[in-house]
mmCIF file of C-alpha atoms in Angstrom:
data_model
loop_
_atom_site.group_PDB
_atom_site.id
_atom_site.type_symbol
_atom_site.label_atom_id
_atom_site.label_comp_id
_atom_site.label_asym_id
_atom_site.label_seq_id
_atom_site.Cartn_x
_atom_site.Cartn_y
_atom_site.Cartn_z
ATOM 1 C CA UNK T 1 0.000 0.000 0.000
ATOM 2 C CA UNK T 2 2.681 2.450 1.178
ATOM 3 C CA UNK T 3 4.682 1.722 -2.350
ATOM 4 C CA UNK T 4 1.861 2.148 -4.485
ATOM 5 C CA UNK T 5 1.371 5.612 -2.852
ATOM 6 C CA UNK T 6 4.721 7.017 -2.785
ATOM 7 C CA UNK T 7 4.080 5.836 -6.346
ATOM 8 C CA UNK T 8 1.296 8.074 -6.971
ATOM 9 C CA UNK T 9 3.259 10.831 -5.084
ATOM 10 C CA UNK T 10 5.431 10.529 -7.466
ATOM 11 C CA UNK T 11 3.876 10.782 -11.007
ATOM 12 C CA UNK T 12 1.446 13.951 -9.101
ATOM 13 C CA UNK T 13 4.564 15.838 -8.243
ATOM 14 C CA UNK T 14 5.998 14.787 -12.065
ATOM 15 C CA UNK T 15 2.979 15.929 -13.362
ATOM 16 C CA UNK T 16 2.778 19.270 -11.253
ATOM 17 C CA UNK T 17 6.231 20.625 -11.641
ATOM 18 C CA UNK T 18 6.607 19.935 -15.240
ATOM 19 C CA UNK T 19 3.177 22.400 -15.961
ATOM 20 C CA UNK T 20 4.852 24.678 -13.735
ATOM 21 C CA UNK T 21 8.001 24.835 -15.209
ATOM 22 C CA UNK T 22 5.921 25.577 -18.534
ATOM 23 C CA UNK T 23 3.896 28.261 -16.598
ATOM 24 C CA UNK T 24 6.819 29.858 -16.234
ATOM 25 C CA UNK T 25 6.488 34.227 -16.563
ATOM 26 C CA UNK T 26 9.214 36.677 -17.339
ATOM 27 C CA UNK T 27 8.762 37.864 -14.134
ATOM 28 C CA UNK T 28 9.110 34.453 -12.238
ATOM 29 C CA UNK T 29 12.177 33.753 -14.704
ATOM 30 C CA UNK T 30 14.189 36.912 -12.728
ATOM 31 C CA UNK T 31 13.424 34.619 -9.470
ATOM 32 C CA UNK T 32 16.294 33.753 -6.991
ATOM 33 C CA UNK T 33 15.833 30.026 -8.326
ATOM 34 C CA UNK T 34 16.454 31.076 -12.132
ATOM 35 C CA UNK T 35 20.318 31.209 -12.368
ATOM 36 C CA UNK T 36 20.206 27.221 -10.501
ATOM 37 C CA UNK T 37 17.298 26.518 -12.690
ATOM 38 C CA UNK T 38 19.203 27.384 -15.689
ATOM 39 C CA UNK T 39 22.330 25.411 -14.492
ATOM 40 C CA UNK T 40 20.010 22.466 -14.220
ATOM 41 C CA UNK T 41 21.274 22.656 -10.198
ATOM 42 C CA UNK T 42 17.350 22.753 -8.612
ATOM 43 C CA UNK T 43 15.970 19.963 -6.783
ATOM 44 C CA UNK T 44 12.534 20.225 -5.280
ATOM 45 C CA UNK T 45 11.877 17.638 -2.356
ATOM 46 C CA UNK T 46 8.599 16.067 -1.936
ATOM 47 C CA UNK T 47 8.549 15.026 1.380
ATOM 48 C CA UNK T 48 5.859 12.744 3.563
ATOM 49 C CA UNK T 49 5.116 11.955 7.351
ATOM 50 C CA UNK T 50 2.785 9.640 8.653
ATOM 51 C CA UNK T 51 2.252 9.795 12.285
ATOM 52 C CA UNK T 52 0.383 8.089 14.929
ATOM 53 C CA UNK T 53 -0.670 11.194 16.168
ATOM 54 C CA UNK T 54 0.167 13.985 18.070
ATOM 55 C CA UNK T 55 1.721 11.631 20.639
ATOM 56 C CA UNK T 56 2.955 9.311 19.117
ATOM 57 C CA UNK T 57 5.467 11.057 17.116
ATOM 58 C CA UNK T 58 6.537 10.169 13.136
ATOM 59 C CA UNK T 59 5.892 6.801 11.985
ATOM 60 C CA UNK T 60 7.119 6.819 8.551
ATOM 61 C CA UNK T 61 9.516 9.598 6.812
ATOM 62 C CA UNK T 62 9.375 9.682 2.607
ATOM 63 C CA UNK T 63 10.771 12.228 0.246
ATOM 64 C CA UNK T 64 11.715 12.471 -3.267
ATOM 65 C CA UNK T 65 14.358 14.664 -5.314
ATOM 66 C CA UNK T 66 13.001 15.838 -8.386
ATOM 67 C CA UNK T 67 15.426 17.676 -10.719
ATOM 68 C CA UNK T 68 13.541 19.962 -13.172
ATOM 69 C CA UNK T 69 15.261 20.414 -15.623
ATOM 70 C CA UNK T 70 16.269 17.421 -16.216
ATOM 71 C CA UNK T 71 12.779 16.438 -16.024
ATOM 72 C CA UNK T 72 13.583 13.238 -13.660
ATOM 73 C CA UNK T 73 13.366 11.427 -9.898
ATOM 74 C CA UNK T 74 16.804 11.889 -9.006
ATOM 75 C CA UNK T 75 16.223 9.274 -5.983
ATOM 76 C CA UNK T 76 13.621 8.297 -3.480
ATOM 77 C CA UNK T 77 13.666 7.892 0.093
ATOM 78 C CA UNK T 78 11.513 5.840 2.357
ATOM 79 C CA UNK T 79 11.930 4.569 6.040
ATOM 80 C CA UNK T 80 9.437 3.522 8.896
ATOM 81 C CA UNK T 81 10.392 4.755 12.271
ATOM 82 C CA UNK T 82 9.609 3.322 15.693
ATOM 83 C CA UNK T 83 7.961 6.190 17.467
ATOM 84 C CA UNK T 84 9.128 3.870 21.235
ATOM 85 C CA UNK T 85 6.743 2.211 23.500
ATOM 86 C CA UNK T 86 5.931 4.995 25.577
ATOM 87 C CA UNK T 87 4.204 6.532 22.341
ATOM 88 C CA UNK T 88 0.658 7.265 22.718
ATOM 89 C CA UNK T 89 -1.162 6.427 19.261
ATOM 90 C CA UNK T 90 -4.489 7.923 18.142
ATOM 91 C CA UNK T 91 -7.194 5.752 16.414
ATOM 92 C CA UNK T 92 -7.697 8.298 13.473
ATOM 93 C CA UNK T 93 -4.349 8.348 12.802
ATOM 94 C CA UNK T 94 -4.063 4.528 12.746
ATOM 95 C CA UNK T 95 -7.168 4.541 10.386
ATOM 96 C CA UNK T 96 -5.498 6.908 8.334
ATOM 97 C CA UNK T 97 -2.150 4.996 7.726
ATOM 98 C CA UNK T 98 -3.131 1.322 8.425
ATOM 99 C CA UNK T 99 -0.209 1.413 10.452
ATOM 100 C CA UNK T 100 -0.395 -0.124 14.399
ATOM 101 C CA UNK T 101 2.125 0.253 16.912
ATOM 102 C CA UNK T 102 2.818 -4.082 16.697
ATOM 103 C CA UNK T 103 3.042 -4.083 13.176
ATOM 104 C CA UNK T 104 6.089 -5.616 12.521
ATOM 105 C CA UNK T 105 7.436 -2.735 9.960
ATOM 106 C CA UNK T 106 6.924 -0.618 13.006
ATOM 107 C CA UNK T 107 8.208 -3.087 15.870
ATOM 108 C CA UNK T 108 11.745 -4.073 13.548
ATOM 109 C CA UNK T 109 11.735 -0.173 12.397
ATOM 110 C CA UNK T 110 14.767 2.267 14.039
ATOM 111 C CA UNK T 111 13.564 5.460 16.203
ATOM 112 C CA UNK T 112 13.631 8.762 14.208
ATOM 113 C CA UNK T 113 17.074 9.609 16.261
ATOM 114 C CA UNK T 114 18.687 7.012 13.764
ATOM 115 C CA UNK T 115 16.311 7.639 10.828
ATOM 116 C CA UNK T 116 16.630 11.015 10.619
ATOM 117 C CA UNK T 117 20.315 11.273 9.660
ATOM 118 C CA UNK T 118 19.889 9.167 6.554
ATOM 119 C CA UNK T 119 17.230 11.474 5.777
ATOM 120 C CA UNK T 120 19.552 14.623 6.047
ATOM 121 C CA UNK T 121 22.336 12.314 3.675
ATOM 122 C CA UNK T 122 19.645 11.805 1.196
ATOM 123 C CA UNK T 123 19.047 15.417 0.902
ATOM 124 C CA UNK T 124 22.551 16.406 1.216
ATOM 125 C CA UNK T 125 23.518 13.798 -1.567
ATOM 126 C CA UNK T 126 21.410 15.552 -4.024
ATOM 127 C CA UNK T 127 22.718 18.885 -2.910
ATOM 128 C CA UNK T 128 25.612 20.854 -4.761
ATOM 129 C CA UNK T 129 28.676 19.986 -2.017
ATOM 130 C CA UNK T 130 25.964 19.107 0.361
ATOM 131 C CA UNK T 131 26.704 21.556 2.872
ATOM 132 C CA UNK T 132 23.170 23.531 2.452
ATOM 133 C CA UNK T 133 21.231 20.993 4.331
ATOM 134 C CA UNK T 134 21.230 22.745 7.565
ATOM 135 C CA UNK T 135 19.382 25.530 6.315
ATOM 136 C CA UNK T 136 17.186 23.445 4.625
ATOM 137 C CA UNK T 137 16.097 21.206 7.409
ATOM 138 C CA UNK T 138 16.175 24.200 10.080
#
């Protein structure tokens, strides 16, 4: 289920930023973004949390790089996180996600203090020298 809808994420954000970049104005063309755009150095980063709810802290961290100009996925990234057993889960958000705090994905899953780093490499990876991911994440 989770596959099939980063899956869908996917081709939506495709489909989204490719009209945009069409859309484009003169005006928008002067943006801050232009002279990267232009160097075919932009990445836009979908990114998804699930939760368990408000105390139960993230149960699932997803992103993609899209480059835009080069019209492509430049990677995906998708890891389930084990919000502890002192987490307090909500029954909407469980409903929402399908996801229970003994599902195994979630039992055999690493708390976001371990995730969360691999996330920051994944964006830094697809960052010119990688050094701008503090103020991205900040």
């Amino acid at each position: 289920m989770m596959t099939s809808r980063l899956h869908l994420q996917r081709v939506l954000l495709l489909q989204v930023l490719t009209k945009r970049q069409h859309q484009l104005s003169a005006r928008e063309k002067a943006s801050i973004a232009h002279h990267d755009l232009q160097k075919k150095r932009l990445v836009f980063f979908h990114v998804d949390l699930e939760t368990g709810g408000p105390k139960a802290g993230v149960t699932q961290l997803s992103a993609v790089a899209y480059s835009p100009p080069l019209k492509k996925v430049l990677g995906e990234f998708n890891e389930y996180v084990n919000p502890g057993k002192h987490a307090i889960w909500d029954t909407t958000a469980k409903d929402i996600t399908g996801l229970e705090p003994n599902d195994e994905i979630i039992k055999t899953a690493e708390h976001i203090l371990k995730v969360w780093p691999r996330f920051v490499s994944f964006v830094g990876s697809h960052l010119e020298g990688g050094n701008k991911v503090g103020a991205l994440v900040a």
